[in-house]
CSV table of C-alpha atoms in Angstrom, one decimal:
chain,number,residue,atom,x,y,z
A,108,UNK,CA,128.7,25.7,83.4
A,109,UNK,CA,125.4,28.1,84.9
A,110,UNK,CA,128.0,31.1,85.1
A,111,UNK,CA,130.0,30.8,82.0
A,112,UNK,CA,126.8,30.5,80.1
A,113,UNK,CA,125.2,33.1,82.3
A,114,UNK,CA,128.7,35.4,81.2
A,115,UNK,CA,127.4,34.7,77.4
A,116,UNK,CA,130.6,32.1,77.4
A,117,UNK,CA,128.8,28.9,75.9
A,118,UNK,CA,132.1,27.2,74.6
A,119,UNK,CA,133.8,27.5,77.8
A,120,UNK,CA,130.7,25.8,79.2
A,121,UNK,CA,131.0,23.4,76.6
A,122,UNK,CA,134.3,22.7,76.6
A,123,UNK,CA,133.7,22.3,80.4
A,124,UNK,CA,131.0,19.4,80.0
A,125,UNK,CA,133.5,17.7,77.7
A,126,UNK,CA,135.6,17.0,80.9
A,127,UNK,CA,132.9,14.5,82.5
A,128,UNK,CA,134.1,11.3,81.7
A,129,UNK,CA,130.6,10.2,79.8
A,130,UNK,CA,131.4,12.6,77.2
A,131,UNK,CA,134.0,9.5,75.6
A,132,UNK,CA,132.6,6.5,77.3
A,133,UNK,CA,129.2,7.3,75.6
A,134,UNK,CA,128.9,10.5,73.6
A,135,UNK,CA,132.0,9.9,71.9
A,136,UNK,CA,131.8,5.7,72.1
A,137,UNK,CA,128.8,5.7,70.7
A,138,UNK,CA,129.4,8.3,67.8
A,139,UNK,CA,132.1,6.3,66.7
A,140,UNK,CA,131.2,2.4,67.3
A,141,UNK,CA,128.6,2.7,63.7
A,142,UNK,CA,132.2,3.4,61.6
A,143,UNK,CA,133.6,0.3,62.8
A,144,UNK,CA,131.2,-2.3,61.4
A,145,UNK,CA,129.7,-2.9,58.4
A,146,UNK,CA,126.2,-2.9,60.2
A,147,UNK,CA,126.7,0.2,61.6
A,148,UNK,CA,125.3,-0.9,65.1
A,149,UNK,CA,126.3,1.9,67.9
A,150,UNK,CA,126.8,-0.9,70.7
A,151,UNK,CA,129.5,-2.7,69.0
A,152,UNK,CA,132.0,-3.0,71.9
A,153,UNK,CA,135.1,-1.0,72.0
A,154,UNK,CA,138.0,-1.9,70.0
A,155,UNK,CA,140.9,0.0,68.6
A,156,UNK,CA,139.2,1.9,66.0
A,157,UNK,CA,137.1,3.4,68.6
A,158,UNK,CA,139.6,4.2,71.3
A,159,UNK,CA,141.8,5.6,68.2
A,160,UNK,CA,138.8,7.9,67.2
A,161,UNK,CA,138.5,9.1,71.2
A,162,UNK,CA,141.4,9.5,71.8
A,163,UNK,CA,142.3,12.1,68.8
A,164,UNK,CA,139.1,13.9,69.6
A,165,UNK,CA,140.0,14.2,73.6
A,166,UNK,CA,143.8,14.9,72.5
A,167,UNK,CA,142.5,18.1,69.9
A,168,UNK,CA,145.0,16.0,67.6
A,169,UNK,CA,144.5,17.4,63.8
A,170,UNK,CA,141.2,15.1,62.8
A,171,UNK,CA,142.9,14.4,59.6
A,172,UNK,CA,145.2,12.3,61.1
A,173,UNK,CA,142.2,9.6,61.6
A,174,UNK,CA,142.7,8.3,57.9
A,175,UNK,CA,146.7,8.5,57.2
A,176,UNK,CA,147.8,8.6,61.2
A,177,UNK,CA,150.8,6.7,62.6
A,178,UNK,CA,148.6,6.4,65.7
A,179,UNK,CA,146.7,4.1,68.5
A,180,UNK,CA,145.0,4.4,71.7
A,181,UNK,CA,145.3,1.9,73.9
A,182,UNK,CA,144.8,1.5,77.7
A,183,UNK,CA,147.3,2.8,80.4
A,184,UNK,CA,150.3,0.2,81.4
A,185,UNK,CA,148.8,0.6,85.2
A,186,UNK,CA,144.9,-1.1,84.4
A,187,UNK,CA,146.6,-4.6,84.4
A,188,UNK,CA,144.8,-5.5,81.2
A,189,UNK,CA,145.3,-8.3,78.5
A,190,UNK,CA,148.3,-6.9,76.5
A,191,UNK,CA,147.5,-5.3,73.1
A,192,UNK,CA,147.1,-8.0,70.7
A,193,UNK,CA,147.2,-8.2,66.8
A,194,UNK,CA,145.0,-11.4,66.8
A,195,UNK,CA,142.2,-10.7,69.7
A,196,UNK,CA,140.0,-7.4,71.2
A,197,UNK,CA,140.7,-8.8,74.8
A,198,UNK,CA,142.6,-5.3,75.7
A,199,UNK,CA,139.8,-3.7,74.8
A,200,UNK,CA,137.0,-5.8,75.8
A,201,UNK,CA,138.8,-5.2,79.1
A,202,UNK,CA,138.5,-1.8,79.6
A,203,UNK,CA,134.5,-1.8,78.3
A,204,UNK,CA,133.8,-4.9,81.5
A,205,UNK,CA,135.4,-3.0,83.9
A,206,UNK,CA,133.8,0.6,82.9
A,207,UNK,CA,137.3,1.8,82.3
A,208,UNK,CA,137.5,5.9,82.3
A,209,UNK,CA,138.8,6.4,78.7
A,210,UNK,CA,139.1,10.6,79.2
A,211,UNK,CA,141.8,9.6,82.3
A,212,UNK,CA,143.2,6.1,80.8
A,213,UNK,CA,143.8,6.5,77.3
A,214,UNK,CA,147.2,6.4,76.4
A,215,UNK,CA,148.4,7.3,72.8
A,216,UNK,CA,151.2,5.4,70.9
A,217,UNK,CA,152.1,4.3,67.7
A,218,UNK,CA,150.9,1.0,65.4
A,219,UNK,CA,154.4,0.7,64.2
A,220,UNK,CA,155.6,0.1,67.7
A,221,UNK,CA,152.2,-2.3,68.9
A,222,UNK,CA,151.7,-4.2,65.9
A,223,UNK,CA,154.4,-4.2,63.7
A,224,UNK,CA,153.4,-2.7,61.1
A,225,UNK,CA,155.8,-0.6,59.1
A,226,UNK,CA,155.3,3.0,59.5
A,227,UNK,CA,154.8,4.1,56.3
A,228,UNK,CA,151.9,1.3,56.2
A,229,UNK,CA,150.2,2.8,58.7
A,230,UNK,CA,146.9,4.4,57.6
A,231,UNK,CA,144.7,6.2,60.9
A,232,UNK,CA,142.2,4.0,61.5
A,233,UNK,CA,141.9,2.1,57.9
A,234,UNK,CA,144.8,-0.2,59.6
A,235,UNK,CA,143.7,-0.5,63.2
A,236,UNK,CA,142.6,-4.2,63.9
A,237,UNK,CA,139.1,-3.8,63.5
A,238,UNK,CA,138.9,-1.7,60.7
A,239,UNK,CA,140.8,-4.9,59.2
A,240,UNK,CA,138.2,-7.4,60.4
A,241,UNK,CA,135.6,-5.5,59.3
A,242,UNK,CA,136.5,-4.5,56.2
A,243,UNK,CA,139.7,-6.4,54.7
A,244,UNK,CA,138.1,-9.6,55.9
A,245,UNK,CA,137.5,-11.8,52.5
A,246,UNK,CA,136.1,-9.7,49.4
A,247,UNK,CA,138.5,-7.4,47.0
A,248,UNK,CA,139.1,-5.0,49.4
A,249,UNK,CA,137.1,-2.5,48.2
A,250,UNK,CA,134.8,-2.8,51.0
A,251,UNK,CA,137.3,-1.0,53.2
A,252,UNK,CA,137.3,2.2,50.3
A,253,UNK,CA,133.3,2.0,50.3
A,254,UNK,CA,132.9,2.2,54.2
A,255,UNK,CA,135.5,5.0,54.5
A,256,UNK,CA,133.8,6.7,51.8
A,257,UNK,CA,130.2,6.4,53.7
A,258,UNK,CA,132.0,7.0,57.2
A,259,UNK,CA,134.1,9.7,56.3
A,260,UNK,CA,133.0,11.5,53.3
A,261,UNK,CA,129.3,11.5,54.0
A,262,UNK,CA,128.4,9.7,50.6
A,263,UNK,CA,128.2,5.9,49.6
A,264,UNK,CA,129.0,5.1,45.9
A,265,UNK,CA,125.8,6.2,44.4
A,266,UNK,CA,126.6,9.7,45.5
A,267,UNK,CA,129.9,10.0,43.3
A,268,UNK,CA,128.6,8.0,40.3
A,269,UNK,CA,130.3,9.3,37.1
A,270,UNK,CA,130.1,7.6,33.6
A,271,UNK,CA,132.6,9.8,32.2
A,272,UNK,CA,135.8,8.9,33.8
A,273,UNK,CA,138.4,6.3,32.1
A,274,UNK,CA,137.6,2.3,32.8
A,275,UNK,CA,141.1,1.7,32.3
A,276,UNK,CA,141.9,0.8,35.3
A,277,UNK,CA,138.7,-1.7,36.8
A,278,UNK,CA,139.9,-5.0,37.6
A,279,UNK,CA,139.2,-8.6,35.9
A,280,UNK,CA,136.7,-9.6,38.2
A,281,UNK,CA,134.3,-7.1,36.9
A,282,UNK,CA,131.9,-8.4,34.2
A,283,UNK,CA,132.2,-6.0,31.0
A,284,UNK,CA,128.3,-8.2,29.9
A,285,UNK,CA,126.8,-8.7,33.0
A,286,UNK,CA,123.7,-10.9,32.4
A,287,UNK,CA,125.2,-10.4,28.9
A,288,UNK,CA,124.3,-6.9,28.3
A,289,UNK,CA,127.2,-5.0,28.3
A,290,UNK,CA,124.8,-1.8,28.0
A,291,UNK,CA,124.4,-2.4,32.5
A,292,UNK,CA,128.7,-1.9,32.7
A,293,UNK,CA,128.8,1.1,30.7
A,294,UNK,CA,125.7,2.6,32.0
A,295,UNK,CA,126.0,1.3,35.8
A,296,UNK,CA,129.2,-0.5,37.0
A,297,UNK,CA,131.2,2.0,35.3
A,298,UNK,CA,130.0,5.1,37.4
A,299,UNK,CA,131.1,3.3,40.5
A,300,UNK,CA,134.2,1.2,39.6
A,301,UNK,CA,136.2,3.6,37.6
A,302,UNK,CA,136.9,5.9,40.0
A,303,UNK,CA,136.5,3.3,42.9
A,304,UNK,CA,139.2,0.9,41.5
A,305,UNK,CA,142.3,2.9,40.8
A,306,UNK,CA,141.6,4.6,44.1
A,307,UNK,CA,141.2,0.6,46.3
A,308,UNK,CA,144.7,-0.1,44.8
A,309,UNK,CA,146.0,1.8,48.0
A,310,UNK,CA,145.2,-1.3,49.8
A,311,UNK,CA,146.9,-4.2,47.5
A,312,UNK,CA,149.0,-5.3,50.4
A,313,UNK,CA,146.5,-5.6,53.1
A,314,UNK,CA,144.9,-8.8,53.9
A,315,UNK,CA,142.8,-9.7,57.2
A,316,UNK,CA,144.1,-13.4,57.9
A,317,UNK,CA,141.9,-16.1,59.8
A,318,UNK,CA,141.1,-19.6,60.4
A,319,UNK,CA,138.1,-20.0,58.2
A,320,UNK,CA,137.0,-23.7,59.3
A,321,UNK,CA,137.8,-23.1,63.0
A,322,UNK,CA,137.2,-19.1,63.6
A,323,UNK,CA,134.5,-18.4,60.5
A,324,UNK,CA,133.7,-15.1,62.2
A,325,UNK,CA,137.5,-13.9,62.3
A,326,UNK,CA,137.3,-13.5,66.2
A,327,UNK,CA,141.0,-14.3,66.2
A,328,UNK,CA,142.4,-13.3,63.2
A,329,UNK,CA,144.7,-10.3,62.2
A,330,UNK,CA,145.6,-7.4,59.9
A,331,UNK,CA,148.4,-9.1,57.6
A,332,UNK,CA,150.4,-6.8,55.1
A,333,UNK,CA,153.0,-7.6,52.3
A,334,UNK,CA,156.0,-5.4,53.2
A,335,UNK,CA,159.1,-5.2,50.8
A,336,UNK,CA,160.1,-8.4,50.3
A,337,UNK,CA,157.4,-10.9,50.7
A,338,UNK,CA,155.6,-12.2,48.0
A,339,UNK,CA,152.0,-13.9,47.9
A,340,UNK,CA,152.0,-17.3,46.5
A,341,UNK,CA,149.5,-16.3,43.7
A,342,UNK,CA,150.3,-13.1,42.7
A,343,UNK,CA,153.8,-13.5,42.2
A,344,UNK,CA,154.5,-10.2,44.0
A,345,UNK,CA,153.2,-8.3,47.0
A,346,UNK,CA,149.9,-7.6,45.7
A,347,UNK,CA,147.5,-9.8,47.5
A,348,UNK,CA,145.6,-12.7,46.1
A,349,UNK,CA,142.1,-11.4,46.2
A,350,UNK,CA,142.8,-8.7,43.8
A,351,UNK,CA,143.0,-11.6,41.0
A,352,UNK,CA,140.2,-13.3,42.3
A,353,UNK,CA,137.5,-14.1,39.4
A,354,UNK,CA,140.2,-12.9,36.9
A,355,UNK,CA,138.3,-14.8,34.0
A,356,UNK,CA,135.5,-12.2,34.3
A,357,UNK,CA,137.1,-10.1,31.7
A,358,UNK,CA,140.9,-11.4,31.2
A,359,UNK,CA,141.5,-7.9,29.9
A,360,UNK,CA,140.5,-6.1,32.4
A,361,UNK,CA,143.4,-4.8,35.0
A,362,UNK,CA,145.7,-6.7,36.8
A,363,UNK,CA,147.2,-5.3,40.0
A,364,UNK,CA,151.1,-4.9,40.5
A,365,UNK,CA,151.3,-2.6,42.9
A,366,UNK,CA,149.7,-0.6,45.4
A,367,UNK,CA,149.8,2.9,43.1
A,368,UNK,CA,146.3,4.7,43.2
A,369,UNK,CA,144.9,7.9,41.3
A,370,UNK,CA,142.3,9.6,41.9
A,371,UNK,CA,140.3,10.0,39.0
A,372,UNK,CA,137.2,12.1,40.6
A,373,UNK,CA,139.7,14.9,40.9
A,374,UNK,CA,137.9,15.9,37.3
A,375,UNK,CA,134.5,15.3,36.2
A,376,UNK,CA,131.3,16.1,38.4
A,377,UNK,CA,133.6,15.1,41.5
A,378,UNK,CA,136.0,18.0,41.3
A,379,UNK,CA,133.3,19.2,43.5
A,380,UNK,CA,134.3,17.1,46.5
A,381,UNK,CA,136.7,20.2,46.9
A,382,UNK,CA,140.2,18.0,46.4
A,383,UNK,CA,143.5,19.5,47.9
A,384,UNK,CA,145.4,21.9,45.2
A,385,UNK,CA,148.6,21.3,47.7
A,386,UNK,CA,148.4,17.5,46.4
A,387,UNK,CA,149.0,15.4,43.3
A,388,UNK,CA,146.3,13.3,43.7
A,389,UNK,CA,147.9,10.3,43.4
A,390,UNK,CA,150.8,8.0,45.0
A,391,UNK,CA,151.3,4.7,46.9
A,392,UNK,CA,149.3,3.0,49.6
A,393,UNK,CA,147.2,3.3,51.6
A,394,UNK,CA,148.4,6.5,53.9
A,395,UNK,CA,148.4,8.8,51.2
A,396,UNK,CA,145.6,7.9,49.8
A,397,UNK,CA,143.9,8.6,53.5
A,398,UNK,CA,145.8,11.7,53.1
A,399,UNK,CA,144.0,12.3,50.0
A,400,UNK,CA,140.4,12.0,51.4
A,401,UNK,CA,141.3,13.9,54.7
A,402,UNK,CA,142.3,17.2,53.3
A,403,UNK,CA,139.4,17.5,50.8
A,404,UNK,CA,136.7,20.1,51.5
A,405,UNK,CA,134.3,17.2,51.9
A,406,UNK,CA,135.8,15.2,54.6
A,407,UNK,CA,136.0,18.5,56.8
A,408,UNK,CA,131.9,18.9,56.1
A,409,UNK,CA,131.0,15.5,57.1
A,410,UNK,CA,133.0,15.6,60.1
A,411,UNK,CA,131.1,18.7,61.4
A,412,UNK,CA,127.6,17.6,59.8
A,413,UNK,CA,128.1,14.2,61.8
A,414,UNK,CA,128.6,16.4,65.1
A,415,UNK,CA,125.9,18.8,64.2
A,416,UNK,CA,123.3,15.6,63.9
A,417,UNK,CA,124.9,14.6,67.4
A,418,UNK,CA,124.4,17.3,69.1
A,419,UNK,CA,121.5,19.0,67.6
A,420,UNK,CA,119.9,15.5,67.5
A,421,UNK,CA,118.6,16.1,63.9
A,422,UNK,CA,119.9,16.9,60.6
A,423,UNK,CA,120.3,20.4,59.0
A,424,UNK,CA,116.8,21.5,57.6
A,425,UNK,CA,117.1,24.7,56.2
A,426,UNK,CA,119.2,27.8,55.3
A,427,UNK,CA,120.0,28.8,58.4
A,428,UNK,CA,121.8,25.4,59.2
A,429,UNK,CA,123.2,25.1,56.2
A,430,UNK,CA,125.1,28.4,56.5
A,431,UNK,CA,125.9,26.9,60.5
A,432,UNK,CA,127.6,23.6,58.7
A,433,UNK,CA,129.6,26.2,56.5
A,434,UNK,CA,130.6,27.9,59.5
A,435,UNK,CA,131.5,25.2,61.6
A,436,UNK,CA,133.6,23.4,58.4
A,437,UNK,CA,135.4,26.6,58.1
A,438,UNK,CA,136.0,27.3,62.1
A,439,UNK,CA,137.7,23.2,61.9
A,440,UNK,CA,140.0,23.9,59.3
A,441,UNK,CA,141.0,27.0,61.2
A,442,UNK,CA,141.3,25.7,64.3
A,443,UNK,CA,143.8,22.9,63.0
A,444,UNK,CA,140.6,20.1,62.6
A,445,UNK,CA,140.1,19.8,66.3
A,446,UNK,CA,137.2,18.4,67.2
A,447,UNK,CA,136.0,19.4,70.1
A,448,UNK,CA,135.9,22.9,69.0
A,449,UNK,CA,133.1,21.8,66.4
A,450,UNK,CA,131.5,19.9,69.4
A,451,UNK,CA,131.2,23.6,71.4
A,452,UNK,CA,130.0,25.1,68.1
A,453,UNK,CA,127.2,22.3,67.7
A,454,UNK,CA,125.9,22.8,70.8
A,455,UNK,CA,126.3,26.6,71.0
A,456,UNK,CA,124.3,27.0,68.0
A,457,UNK,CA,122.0,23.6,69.0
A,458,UNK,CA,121.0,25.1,73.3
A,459,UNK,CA,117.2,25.4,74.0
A,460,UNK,CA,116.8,23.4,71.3
C-alpha cells in the first residue's frame, strides 16, 4: 500500500486494503447490521441480510441488485454449519461464534433455490429472512417500505411529504377524522400515505409467520408468501390479512386485491428523486417495485453518501464535498454500481483526513 500510494495510485492501495479480511467482518458488517433492524443497532449479529449486502459489495455485483435481486450469501458447504434455515439464524449465528472469514467463505446462491420462494418473489434483501422479521413481522407492512426508504433512499417519510398527490389509493385502516378533525388527514396523513400506500401494495403477499404465545419475539418464525394459488382465509384471495386490518376506520377507503403498486411521487415535488425515464413506474410486487427505487438518482447518492460518512467518518459539510458526492454518484453509475469503487473514491478523497 506505502508504494502504490507513494506512485500517486491511492485506489490500487485501496482496493488493496479491501483484501484484509476485516474489511467485511467489521467495516462492511458493521455498515450494514443498522439496515437490518428497526433500532438500527450496528452489533446486531449477522444474518442473511448482512451476508447478502457483503457479499454483493465483495463480488462488485451491480448494487442495484440489493433491492430486486434473485440472490443470497450464505456460508461455504465445507464450514460444517447448521444448514440454511427459513425458520432460524443458526447458519449465521455460526459463522459470527466461530469468527468465520466472510471475504474467503461467502458463497453466493439463489433464494429461490434456499428458501423456496418463487423467483419472481424474490426482492434483494426486502425478502431475505431478516428483513422479514424485522419488518413484515405484524403491522400493515408498510414498515418494510418505510425502513427501505430510510436505508436506502436516505430519507424517512417526512422527507417526501406531499399534499398534492391523489388519496385514492390509502387503505381503510387510515382514519379520514383522526381525533375527529379531518383537517390532521388532509393536512398530515395525506403527505405520507398517498404516495406510501399505492407504493406498500408491492408487498400484499408477504407475511412474517410466528408463534405469538410461544415465540413472541419471532426468533423462530419465517418469511411466508401467497404464491398463485393460495388464498388467505380473510381476504378471500392472496392479499394478506393485515392489509384489511382496522377496515372500519374508513369503509371507503381502499381495499387491496392485488399486489399492483404505482408510484405516485414520479410527479409532484418528488419528481426530484430523479425516477428512471427507462421505467413505467408502476407494476407488480415487490421486485419491481425494488427495481423502481434502485435505479433512481437518489438511491445511487445515498449509497455513496453512506460510504462517504464511513470512510470520511463525518458527513459532507460544504461545497467541496458536495461536488465529491456528485462525483462519486456519477463514477457508481459508471462503473456498473460497484461498490467498492466508491469505497476507493471515499477514502481517496477522505486520506490525512
Amino acid at each position: 500500500m506505502q508504494s502504490y500510494i507513494e506512485d500517486g495510485n491511492t485506489e490500487s492501495a485501496a482496493f488493496l486494503a479491501m483484501e484484509n479480511p476485516a474489511f467485511y467482518n467489521v467495516t462492511i458488517k458493521t455498515w450494514v447490521a443498522p439496515w437490518t433492524n428497526e433500532a438500527f443497532d450496528k452489533f446486531e449479529p449477522l444474518n442473511d441480510y448482512t451476508a447478502t449486502v457483503i457479499g454483493i459489495v465483495r463480488d462488485d455485483v451491480d448494487f442495484r441488485e440489493v433491492l430486486s435481486g434473485d440472490i443470497l450469501y450464505v456460508g461455504a458447504p465445507s464450514l460444517g454449519l447448521p444448514p440454511y434455515s427459513n425458520s432460524n439464524n443458526d447458519h449465521y449465528l455460526a459463522m459470527e461464534d466461530t469468527v468465520t472469514d466472510l471475504h474467503a467463505n461467502l458463497v453466493r446462491t439463489t433464494q429461490s433455490a434456499t428458501t423456496g420462494l418463487p423467483a419472481d418473489a424474490t426482492a434483494g434483501v426486502m425478502t431475505t429472512r431478516a428483513a422479514a422479521k424485522a419488518f413484515f413481522k405484524d403491522g400493515t407492512n408498510r414498515a418494510m417500505f418505510r425502513f427501505t426508504l430510510m436505508n436506502h433512499m436516505c430519507t424517512d417519510l417526512e422527507g417526501v411529504a406531499d399534499i398534492t398527490r391523489a388519496p385514492d389509493r390509502i387503505r381503510q385502516d387510515v382514519s379520514r377524522s383522526p381525533g375527529g378533525d379531518s383537517r390532521l388527514f388532509h393536512n398530515n396523513c395525506v403527505s405520507c400515505h398517498s404516495g406510501m400506500d399505492p407504493l406498500a401494495q408491492a408487498f400484499a403477499y408477504y407475511n412474517y409467520q410466528y408463534d405469538v404465545d410461544n415465540d413472541p419475539d419471532g426468533e423462530r418464525g419465517a418469511l411466508q408468501y401467497n404464491a398463485q394459488g393460495q388464498t388467505d382465509s380473510v381476504t378471500g384471495s392472496r392479499v394478506q390479512e393485515k392489509y384489511r386490518i382496522n377496515g372500519n376506520n374508513f369503509i371507503h377507503g381502499f381495499v387491496t386485491l392485488d399486489d399492483s403498486w404505482d408510484n405516485y411521487w414520479r410527479n409532484g415535488p418528488n419528481f426530484n428523486l430523479g425516477w428512471s425515464n427507462a421505467l413505467s413506474g408502476s407494476g407488480n410486487g415487490a421486485k419491481s417495485m425494488g427495481q423502481e427505487l434502485a435505479n433512481s438518482q437518489q438511491f445511487a447518492k445515498c449509497q455513496v453518501t453512506k460510504v462517504f460518512e464511513e470512510v470520511c467518518l463525518r458527513k459532507p459539510q460544504d461545497s467541496e464535498d458536495r461536488t465529491q458526492i456528485s462525483a462519486m454518484q456519477t463514477q457508481f453509475a459508471a462503473s456498473g454500481y460497484q461498490m467498492k469503487s466508491v469505497f476507493a473514491n471515499a477514502a481517496n478523497y477522505c486520506k490525512g483526513e
